[in-house]
Short mmCIF file of C-alpha atoms and ligand atoms in Angstrom, two decimals:
data_model
loop_
_atom_site.label_atom_id
_atom_site.label_comp_id
_atom_site.label_asym_id
_atom_site.label_seq_id
_atom_site.Cartn_x
_atom_site.Cartn_y
_atom_site.Cartn_z
CA MET A 128 -27.16 -0.89 23.17
CA HIS A 129 -25.11 -3.72 22.51
CA ALA A 130 -21.91 -3.89 24.29
CA PHE A 131 -19.91 -4.72 20.96
CA THR A 132 -21.89 -1.89 19.15
CA GLN A 133 -20.55 0.48 22.17
CA LEU A 134 -16.90 -0.86 21.64
CA PHE A 135 -17.19 -0.50 17.75
CA LEU A 136 -18.32 3.03 18.07
CA ILE A 137 -15.71 3.97 20.57
CA MET A 138 -13.05 2.54 18.44
CA ILE A 139 -14.51 4.53 15.51
CA PHE A 140 -14.21 7.67 17.64
CA LEU A 141 -10.77 6.86 18.75
CA SER A 142 -9.41 6.25 15.48
CA VAL A 143 -10.95 9.21 13.67
CA SER A 144 -9.64 11.45 16.49
CA LEU A 145 -6.47 10.11 16.14
CA ARG A 146 -5.98 10.53 12.37
CA LEU A 147 -7.57 14.19 12.66
CA TRP A 148 -4.90 14.92 15.29
CA LEU A 149 -2.12 13.51 13.51
CA SER A 150 -3.22 15.40 10.10
CA TYR A 151 -3.42 18.70 12.15
CA ARG A 152 0.21 18.01 13.49
CA GLN A 153 1.56 17.31 10.05
CA ILE A 154 -0.04 20.35 8.31
CA THR A 155 1.23 22.73 11.22
CA HIS A 156 4.53 21.20 11.26
CA ILE A 157 5.04 21.47 7.49
CA LYS A 158 3.73 25.13 7.83
CA ASN A 159 5.76 26.31 10.47
CA HIS A 160 9.00 25.09 8.47
CA ARG A 161 7.93 26.06 5.11
CA ALA A 162 9.69 29.58 5.48
CA GLN A 163 13.07 27.95 5.22
CA VAL A 164 15.06 25.06 3.58
CA PRO A 165 16.33 22.60 6.48
CA GLU A 166 19.77 23.03 7.09
CA SER A 167 21.14 19.76 5.68
CA PHE A 168 19.70 20.59 2.24
CA THR A 169 20.77 24.20 1.81
CA GLY A 170 22.19 24.70 -1.76
CA LYS A 171 20.90 21.38 -2.67
CA ILE A 172 16.90 22.10 -2.62
CA SER A 173 15.86 25.44 -3.61
CA LEU A 174 13.32 27.63 -1.13
CA GLU A 175 11.05 27.30 -4.18
CA GLU A 176 11.23 23.49 -4.56
CA HIS A 177 11.02 23.05 -0.74
CA GLN A 178 7.63 25.18 -0.53
CA LYS A 179 6.37 23.40 -3.55
CA ALA A 180 6.79 20.28 -1.60
CA ALA A 181 5.38 21.92 1.67
CA ASP A 182 2.17 22.93 -0.32
CA TYR A 183 1.78 19.69 -1.94
CA THR A 184 1.91 17.80 1.01
CA VAL A 185 -0.35 20.04 2.88
CA VAL A 186 -2.91 19.91 0.25
CA LYS A 187 -2.63 16.19 0.07
CA THR A 188 -3.16 15.77 4.01
CA SER A 189 -5.79 17.99 4.37
CA PHE A 190 -7.64 16.30 1.35
CA SER A 191 -7.17 12.90 3.10
CA ARG A 192 -9.71 14.02 5.67
CA TRP A 193 -12.45 13.73 3.23
CA PRO A 194 -12.08 10.23 2.12
CA MET A 195 -11.60 9.40 5.88
CA PHE A 196 -14.88 11.02 6.96
CA TYR A 197 -16.59 9.57 3.85
CA ASP A 198 -15.40 5.92 4.63
CA THR A 199 -16.46 6.20 8.26
CA GLY A 200 -19.87 7.13 7.12
CA LEU A 201 -19.89 4.43 4.70
CA LEU A 202 -18.69 2.08 7.38
CA LEU A 203 -21.61 3.08 9.48
CA MET A 204 -24.29 2.77 6.59
CA TRP A 205 -23.05 -0.74 5.79
CA THR A 206 -23.15 -1.84 9.46
CA LEU A 207 -25.32 -0.29 11.94
CA ALA A 208 -27.56 1.67 9.47
CA GLY A 209 -28.34 -1.54 7.78
CA GLY A 210 -26.56 -1.60 4.40
CA MET A 211 -25.22 -5.06 4.62
CA GLU A 212 -28.50 -6.33 5.89
CA TRP A 213 -30.51 -5.10 3.16
CA LEU A 214 -27.96 -6.39 0.64
CA ASP A 215 -27.83 -9.85 2.39
CA GLN A 216 -31.64 -9.94 2.51
CA SER A 217 -32.15 -8.92 -1.29
CA ILE A 218 -29.50 -11.68 -2.36
CA THR A 219 -31.09 -14.39 0.19
CA THR A 220 -34.53 -14.23 -1.24
CA MET A 221 -33.45 -15.33 -4.44
CA GLU A 222 -32.45 -18.85 -2.87
CA PHE A 223 -29.04 -19.78 -4.40
CA SER A 224 -27.05 -22.23 -2.64
CA PRO A 225 -25.01 -20.63 0.41
CA ILE A 226 -21.84 -20.25 -1.51
CA VAL A 227 -23.51 -18.70 -4.51
CA THR A 228 -25.31 -16.48 -2.17
CA GLY A 229 -21.86 -15.69 -0.48
CA MET A 230 -20.31 -15.03 -3.72
CA ALA A 231 -23.06 -12.78 -4.86
CA VAL A 232 -23.01 -10.79 -1.56
CA MET A 233 -19.25 -10.29 -1.82
CA LEU A 234 -18.98 -9.25 -5.24
CA THR A 235 -21.84 -6.92 -5.27
CA PHE A 236 -20.36 -5.39 -2.06
CA ILE A 237 -16.91 -4.97 -3.60
CA LEU A 238 -18.25 -3.51 -6.75
CA LEU A 239 -20.36 -0.84 -5.02
CA SER A 240 -17.48 -0.17 -2.65
CA SER A 241 -15.16 0.53 -5.68
CA LEU A 242 -17.69 2.73 -7.30
CA LEU A 243 -18.30 4.75 -4.21
CA GLU A 244 -14.31 5.36 -4.00
CA LEU A 245 -14.21 6.40 -7.42
CA PRO A 246 -15.03 10.17 -6.94
CA PHE A 247 -11.82 10.48 -4.53
CA SER A 248 -9.35 8.83 -6.83
CA ILE A 249 -10.47 10.97 -9.65
CA TYR A 250 -10.04 13.93 -7.58
CA SER A 251 -6.61 13.11 -6.34
CA THR A 252 -5.50 12.31 -9.73
CA PHE A 253 -7.11 15.14 -11.92
CA VAL A 254 -7.19 17.64 -9.47
CA ILE A 255 -4.39 17.53 -6.97
CA GLU A 256 -1.74 15.64 -8.89
CA GLU A 257 -2.66 17.84 -12.00
CA ARG A 258 -2.25 20.99 -10.09
CA PHE A 259 1.15 20.08 -8.92
CA GLY A 260 2.30 18.90 -12.54
CA PHE A 261 2.46 15.22 -11.73
CA ASN A 262 -0.58 13.90 -13.43
CA LYS A 263 0.11 12.71 -16.87
CA THR A 264 -2.95 10.16 -16.91
CA THR A 265 -5.65 10.72 -19.53
CA ALA A 266 -9.24 10.05 -18.86
CA LYS A 267 -8.86 7.29 -21.55
CA THR A 268 -6.15 5.44 -19.68
CA PHE A 269 -7.88 6.09 -16.14
CA VAL A 270 -10.88 4.28 -17.30
CA ILE A 271 -9.00 1.52 -19.16
CA ASP A 272 -7.06 0.81 -16.15
CA MET A 273 -10.15 0.46 -14.06
CA LEU A 274 -11.74 -1.95 -16.49
CA LYS A 275 -8.52 -3.92 -16.56
CA GLY A 276 -8.34 -3.90 -12.75
CA ALA A 277 -12.12 -5.15 -12.55
CA PHE A 278 -11.67 -7.93 -14.93
CA LEU A 279 -8.53 -9.16 -13.19
CA GLY A 280 -10.28 -8.71 -9.79
CA VAL A 281 -13.02 -11.10 -11.11
CA LEU A 282 -10.71 -13.21 -12.91
CA ILE A 283 -8.44 -13.93 -10.00
CA GLY A 284 -10.56 -12.78 -6.91
CA GLY A 285 -13.68 -14.61 -7.87
CA PRO A 286 -12.15 -18.22 -7.53
CA LEU A 287 -10.25 -17.26 -4.52
CA ILE A 288 -13.34 -16.06 -2.65
CA PHE A 289 -15.16 -19.19 -4.01
CA THR A 290 -12.43 -21.26 -2.39
CA VAL A 291 -12.39 -19.57 0.86
CA LEU A 292 -16.27 -19.50 1.14
CA TRP A 293 -16.20 -23.31 0.47
CA LEU A 294 -13.47 -23.90 2.88
CA MET A 295 -15.60 -21.86 5.64
CA GLU A 296 -18.47 -24.05 4.73
CA GLN A 297 -17.18 -27.41 4.14
CA THR A 298 -14.16 -28.06 6.30
CA GLY A 299 -15.43 -27.79 9.91
CA ASP A 300 -13.67 -26.34 13.00
CA LEU A 301 -10.15 -26.04 11.32
CA TRP A 302 -11.36 -24.15 8.16
CA TRP A 303 -9.17 -21.20 9.19
CA MET A 304 -6.06 -23.21 8.93
CA TYR A 305 -6.86 -24.44 5.62
CA THR A 306 -7.80 -21.27 4.39
CA TRP A 307 -4.63 -19.90 5.80
CA LEU A 308 -2.50 -22.44 3.74
CA VAL A 309 -4.66 -21.59 0.53
CA LEU A 310 -4.21 -17.71 1.12
CA THR A 311 -0.41 -18.17 1.60
CA GLY A 312 -0.04 -20.42 -1.48
CA PHE A 313 -2.16 -17.83 -3.25
CA SER A 314 -0.03 -14.92 -2.43
CA LEU A 315 3.09 -16.92 -3.38
CA LEU A 316 1.69 -17.58 -6.61
CA MET A 317 0.86 -13.97 -7.20
CA MET A 318 4.32 -12.94 -6.31
CA TRP A 319 5.48 -15.34 -8.80
CA ILE A 320 3.38 -14.57 -11.82
CA TYR A 321 3.35 -10.84 -11.16
CA PRO A 322 6.31 -9.47 -12.89
CA THR A 323 5.69 -11.98 -16.28
CA LEU A 324 1.79 -12.02 -16.52
CA ILE A 325 0.08 -9.08 -14.45
CA ALA A 326 2.46 -6.04 -14.49
CA PRO A 327 2.60 -6.25 -18.50
CA ILE A 328 -1.05 -5.86 -18.54
CA PHE A 329 -0.79 -2.36 -17.32
CA ASN A 330 2.68 -1.21 -18.66
CA LYS A 331 4.79 -1.72 -21.46
CA PHE A 332 8.08 -3.48 -20.34
CA GLU A 333 11.20 -3.02 -22.46
CA PRO A 334 14.80 -4.37 -21.67
CA LEU A 335 17.06 -1.71 -20.53
CA GLU A 336 19.31 -0.70 -23.76
CA GLU A 337 22.67 -1.87 -23.97
CA GLY A 338 25.22 0.95 -22.87
CA ASP A 339 26.89 2.58 -20.00
CA THR A 340 24.19 2.37 -17.58
CA LEU A 341 23.29 -1.31 -18.21
CA ASN A 342 26.88 -2.11 -17.80
CA ARG A 343 27.31 -0.49 -14.57
CA ILE A 344 23.95 -2.16 -13.34
CA LYS A 345 25.37 -5.66 -14.50
CA ASN A 346 28.55 -4.99 -12.79
CA LEU A 347 26.80 -4.08 -9.56
CA LEU A 348 24.65 -7.30 -9.82
CA SER A 349 27.51 -9.57 -10.26
CA ARG A 350 29.49 -7.87 -7.36
CA CYS A 351 26.52 -8.54 -4.96
CA GLY A 352 26.04 -12.14 -6.51
CA PHE A 353 22.51 -11.31 -7.44
CA ASN A 354 20.58 -13.32 -10.34
CA SER A 355 17.76 -11.75 -11.99
CA ASN A 356 15.62 -12.34 -15.07
CA GLY A 357 16.52 -8.98 -16.53
CA VAL A 358 16.56 -5.23 -15.95
CA PHE A 359 13.42 -3.57 -17.51
CA VAL A 360 12.06 -0.06 -18.10
CA ILE A 361 8.53 0.53 -18.00
CA ASP A 362 6.52 3.64 -19.24
CA GLY A 363 5.38 5.18 -15.87
CA SER A 364 5.50 8.34 -17.55
CA ARG A 365 2.07 7.52 -19.27
CA ARG A 366 0.44 8.02 -15.86
CA SER A 367 2.43 10.09 -13.55
CA SER A 368 5.78 11.78 -13.39
CA HIS A 369 6.77 10.39 -10.05
CA GLY A 370 9.79 8.43 -10.39
CA ASN A 371 10.20 4.83 -8.92
CA ALA A 372 12.17 1.50 -9.18
CA TYR A 373 11.39 -1.80 -7.91
CA PHE A 374 12.10 -5.50 -7.78
CA SER A 375 9.61 -8.17 -8.32
CA GLY A 376 9.02 -11.88 -8.54
CA PHE A 377 11.14 -14.23 -6.47
CA GLY A 378 13.52 -17.02 -7.02
CA ARG A 379 14.66 -17.08 -10.68
CA ASN A 380 11.69 -15.08 -11.84
CA LYS A 381 13.02 -11.76 -10.16
CA ARG A 382 13.15 -8.50 -12.29
CA ILE A 383 14.44 -5.14 -11.76
CA VAL A 384 12.44 -2.58 -12.99
CA PHE A 385 13.10 1.08 -13.75
CA PHE A 386 10.35 3.81 -14.35
CA ASP A 387 11.37 5.69 -17.25
CA THR A 388 10.74 8.82 -15.12
CA LEU A 389 13.37 7.65 -12.85
CA LEU A 390 15.94 7.15 -15.71
CA LYS A 391 15.23 10.87 -16.65
CA MET A 392 15.81 12.09 -12.88
CA LEU A 393 19.08 10.34 -11.94
CA ASN A 394 22.35 9.87 -13.42
CA ASP A 395 24.28 6.55 -13.79
CA ASP A 396 26.17 7.08 -10.28
CA GLU A 397 22.68 7.80 -8.58
CA LEU A 398 21.09 5.03 -10.20
CA GLU A 399 23.70 2.52 -9.40
CA ALA A 400 23.50 3.75 -5.56
CA VAL A 401 19.59 3.43 -5.82
CA LEU A 402 19.60 -0.42 -7.20
CA ALA A 403 22.11 -1.02 -4.52
CA HIS A 404 19.75 0.24 -1.80
CA GLU A 405 17.06 -2.05 -3.47
CA LEU A 406 19.70 -4.95 -3.40
CA GLY A 407 20.42 -4.35 0.12
CA HIS A 408 16.58 -5.15 0.64
CA PHE A 409 17.24 -8.65 -0.93
CA LYS A 410 20.58 -9.34 0.76
CA LYS A 411 19.33 -8.50 4.47
CA LYS A 412 16.40 -10.78 3.70
CA HIS A 413 13.76 -7.98 4.06
CA ILE A 414 11.58 -9.30 1.39
CA ILE A 415 11.41 -12.77 3.32
CA LYS A 416 10.92 -11.12 6.52
CA SER A 417 8.01 -8.91 5.36
CA MET A 418 6.33 -12.15 3.66
CA LEU A 419 6.57 -14.11 7.12
CA ILE A 420 5.25 -11.26 8.90
CA SER A 421 2.42 -10.97 6.57
CA PHE A 422 1.69 -14.77 6.61
CA ALA A 423 1.73 -14.74 10.43
CA THR A 424 -0.66 -11.74 10.54
CA THR A 425 -3.03 -13.48 8.22
CA PHE A 426 -2.65 -16.60 10.42
CA ILE A 427 -3.88 -14.65 13.62
CA ALA A 428 -6.42 -12.58 11.81
CA LEU A 429 -8.09 -15.87 10.63
CA GLY A 430 -7.78 -17.48 13.99
CA ILE A 431 -9.64 -14.25 15.43
CA LEU A 432 -12.29 -14.39 12.66
CA ALA A 433 -12.95 -18.15 13.28
CA TRP A 434 -13.64 -17.27 17.16
CA LEU A 435 -15.78 -14.14 16.42
CA MET A 436 -18.02 -15.82 13.83
CA LYS A 437 -19.30 -18.36 16.44
CA ASN A 438 -20.49 -15.35 18.61
CA GLU A 439 -24.06 -14.13 17.75
CA TRP A 440 -23.11 -10.54 19.28
CA PHE A 441 -20.60 -10.33 16.43
CA TYR A 442 -23.29 -9.96 14.01
CA HIS A 443 -26.00 -8.23 16.16
CA GLY A 444 -23.62 -5.72 17.32
CA LEU A 445 -22.87 -4.83 13.84
CA GLY A 446 -26.55 -4.54 12.56
CA LEU A 447 -26.81 -7.77 11.05
CA SER A 448 -29.73 -10.34 11.80
CA THR A 449 -28.84 -13.54 10.28
CA PRO A 450 -25.14 -15.04 11.13
CA SER A 451 -23.29 -16.49 7.98
CA THR A 452 -19.74 -17.37 6.81
CA TYR A 453 -19.65 -14.69 4.21
CA ILE A 454 -21.18 -11.88 6.43
CA ALA A 455 -18.65 -12.94 9.14
CA LEU A 456 -15.94 -12.53 6.37
CA LEU A 457 -17.15 -9.25 4.96
CA LEU A 458 -17.83 -7.65 8.41
CA PHE A 459 -14.33 -8.72 9.50
CA MET A 460 -12.73 -7.16 6.50
CA LEU A 461 -14.84 -4.00 6.83
CA ILE A 462 -14.12 -3.26 10.67
CA SER A 463 -10.45 -4.47 11.15
CA PRO A 464 -8.86 -1.12 10.21
CA VAL A 465 -10.64 0.51 13.10
CA PHE A 466 -9.16 -1.86 15.42
CA THR A 467 -5.62 -2.13 14.17
CA PHE A 468 -4.85 1.54 13.07
CA ILE A 469 -3.31 1.97 16.47
CA LEU A 470 -0.69 -0.63 15.53
CA SER A 471 0.72 0.97 12.25
CA PRO A 472 3.77 2.33 14.07
CA LEU A 473 4.90 -0.96 14.65
CA LEU A 474 5.10 -1.78 10.99
CA SER A 475 6.70 1.49 10.19
CA MET A 476 9.26 0.84 12.68
CA PHE A 477 10.09 -2.44 11.01
CA SER A 478 10.01 -0.72 7.62
CA ARG A 479 12.45 1.86 8.71
CA LYS A 480 14.96 -0.61 10.36
CA ASN A 481 14.98 -2.08 6.91
CA GLU A 482 15.48 1.04 5.16
CA PHE A 483 18.26 2.14 7.42
CA GLU A 484 19.99 -1.42 6.72
CA ALA A 485 19.56 -1.14 3.10
CA ASP A 486 20.92 2.25 3.01
CA ALA A 487 24.17 0.84 4.79
CA PHE A 488 24.26 -1.68 2.48
CA ALA A 489 24.46 0.62 -0.62
CA ALA A 490 27.09 2.83 1.23
CA GLU A 491 29.25 -0.38 1.27
CA GLN A 492 28.70 -1.25 -2.29
CA THR A 493 28.77 1.98 -3.95
CA ASP A 494 29.17 5.30 -2.39
CA ALA A 495 26.91 6.96 0.40
CA LYS A 496 27.41 10.31 -1.36
CA ASN A 497 25.64 9.16 -4.57
CA LEU A 498 22.83 7.81 -2.75
CA ILE A 499 22.58 11.06 -0.93
CA LYS A 500 22.68 13.06 -4.18
CA ALA A 501 19.94 10.35 -5.65
CA LEU A 502 17.81 10.98 -2.49
CA VAL A 503 18.06 14.79 -2.74
CA ASP A 504 17.06 14.53 -6.38
CA LEU A 505 13.98 12.18 -5.82
CA TYR A 506 12.68 14.32 -2.86
CA ARG A 507 12.96 17.22 -5.23
CA GLU A 508 11.21 15.67 -8.12
CA ASN A 509 8.77 14.05 -6.06
CA ALA A 510 8.08 17.17 -4.25
CA SER A 511 8.33 15.06 -1.05
CA THR A 512 8.32 16.96 2.08
CA LEU A 513 11.68 17.49 4.10
CA THR A 514 10.17 18.38 7.36
CA PRO A 515 7.22 15.69 8.30
CA ASP A 516 5.96 15.94 11.82
CA PRO A 517 7.67 13.06 13.77
CA ILE A 518 4.48 11.48 15.26
CA TYR A 519 2.74 11.82 11.97
CA SER A 520 5.73 10.16 10.34
CA ALA A 521 6.00 7.41 12.61
CA PHE A 522 2.19 6.21 11.88
CA TYR A 523 2.37 6.75 8.04
CA ASP A 524 5.71 6.76 6.68
CA SER A 525 7.37 3.59 5.89
CA HIS A 526 10.79 5.69 5.01
CA PRO A 527 12.69 7.69 7.66
CA PRO A 528 12.23 11.40 7.37
CA ALA A 529 14.36 12.82 4.74
CA PRO A 530 16.86 14.68 7.11
CA VAL A 531 17.23 11.48 9.47
CA ARG A 532 18.07 9.32 6.52
CA ILE A 533 20.41 11.72 4.98
CA ALA A 534 22.13 12.30 8.42
CA HIS A 535 22.66 8.62 8.75
CA LEU A 536 24.12 8.28 5.30
CA ASN A 537 26.49 11.02 6.16
CA SER A 538 27.83 9.30 9.15
CA GLN A 539 28.88 6.30 6.70
CA THR A 540 30.83 8.43 4.14
ZN1 ZN B 148 14.18 0.73 0.60
#
């Protein structure tokens, strides 16, 4: 067996074992803490609510093993079992130009992969979310969302794939530098147009009504010296009863967006605290730092790809007979997660550090007590577990575990 094939199989084995071990830890930890509400939440979260959160998390975590096995099976089918080779050969016999062949192979692959993932997204929306009372999506909305997503994917992704393949074919050894510039520009452009052009395709945006809530928000914004292009409410309740709030866009095109579900969960004090937390992410430059990290990661990834694609073993070791730019790109996207999963605690660590900083900012600007109340309401309404396993959490959670976060805030009151 090829040495690279062996390495690939070992990495698959290690990452699957690691994921299984983490999910086992998470489930055991939550079950062991199910009988009692953690001390810092007594009187705030009832035993019934705590147990609902525990059950919801256990069901989601144990279900997540199925797509993991399935995706690993698919990965092996596409690579070593010859799926990609078959797709490549079938399209190559049609004798298009290299770039058209590449586009056809990539788009067919993306289409097939999305169809193959569909059963899991249907199950998690209409069975799991439904069972715990969160799902508000109808079959019609689900299908329309899917079609809109596919249409946008082709409209935006098509020209992007074309450009990348063209650069790979035509610009020589430095193709990956040019590609990096294009991808960086593209992601900035997407961030710029997302709030006004893309998000409204999926949700109805309405300016937040005049009144106390809006006045509180405007006050907070001017106190923090934050310019935005408006405060909006979207109809998140059409799909799910989970609540959320976010900022999008940058420069003058920034929007503050509240899910209508969040407005129902929180009172004005709590909303102000949540918004102050989000503002903290801006003020402490987290958004810019994350962008820079993602640009740097893309740069490194493209550099590695540029090296890999020159080596025959990269293709042969993964079950492909004929080297080409698009096959290199596809293989790279397919196998990277197997090699990078082990690094996820690094990103989570960075993200948690930011969450603490944003919480501290909110505690300065408003009142830590209000943010604590808001968080407790959010944990309750979203049935988020209060007792995640620390190691599982270090891999998967962008936010610190509930008791840790609340204890931090308590020390700031
Ligand atoms: Zn945050």
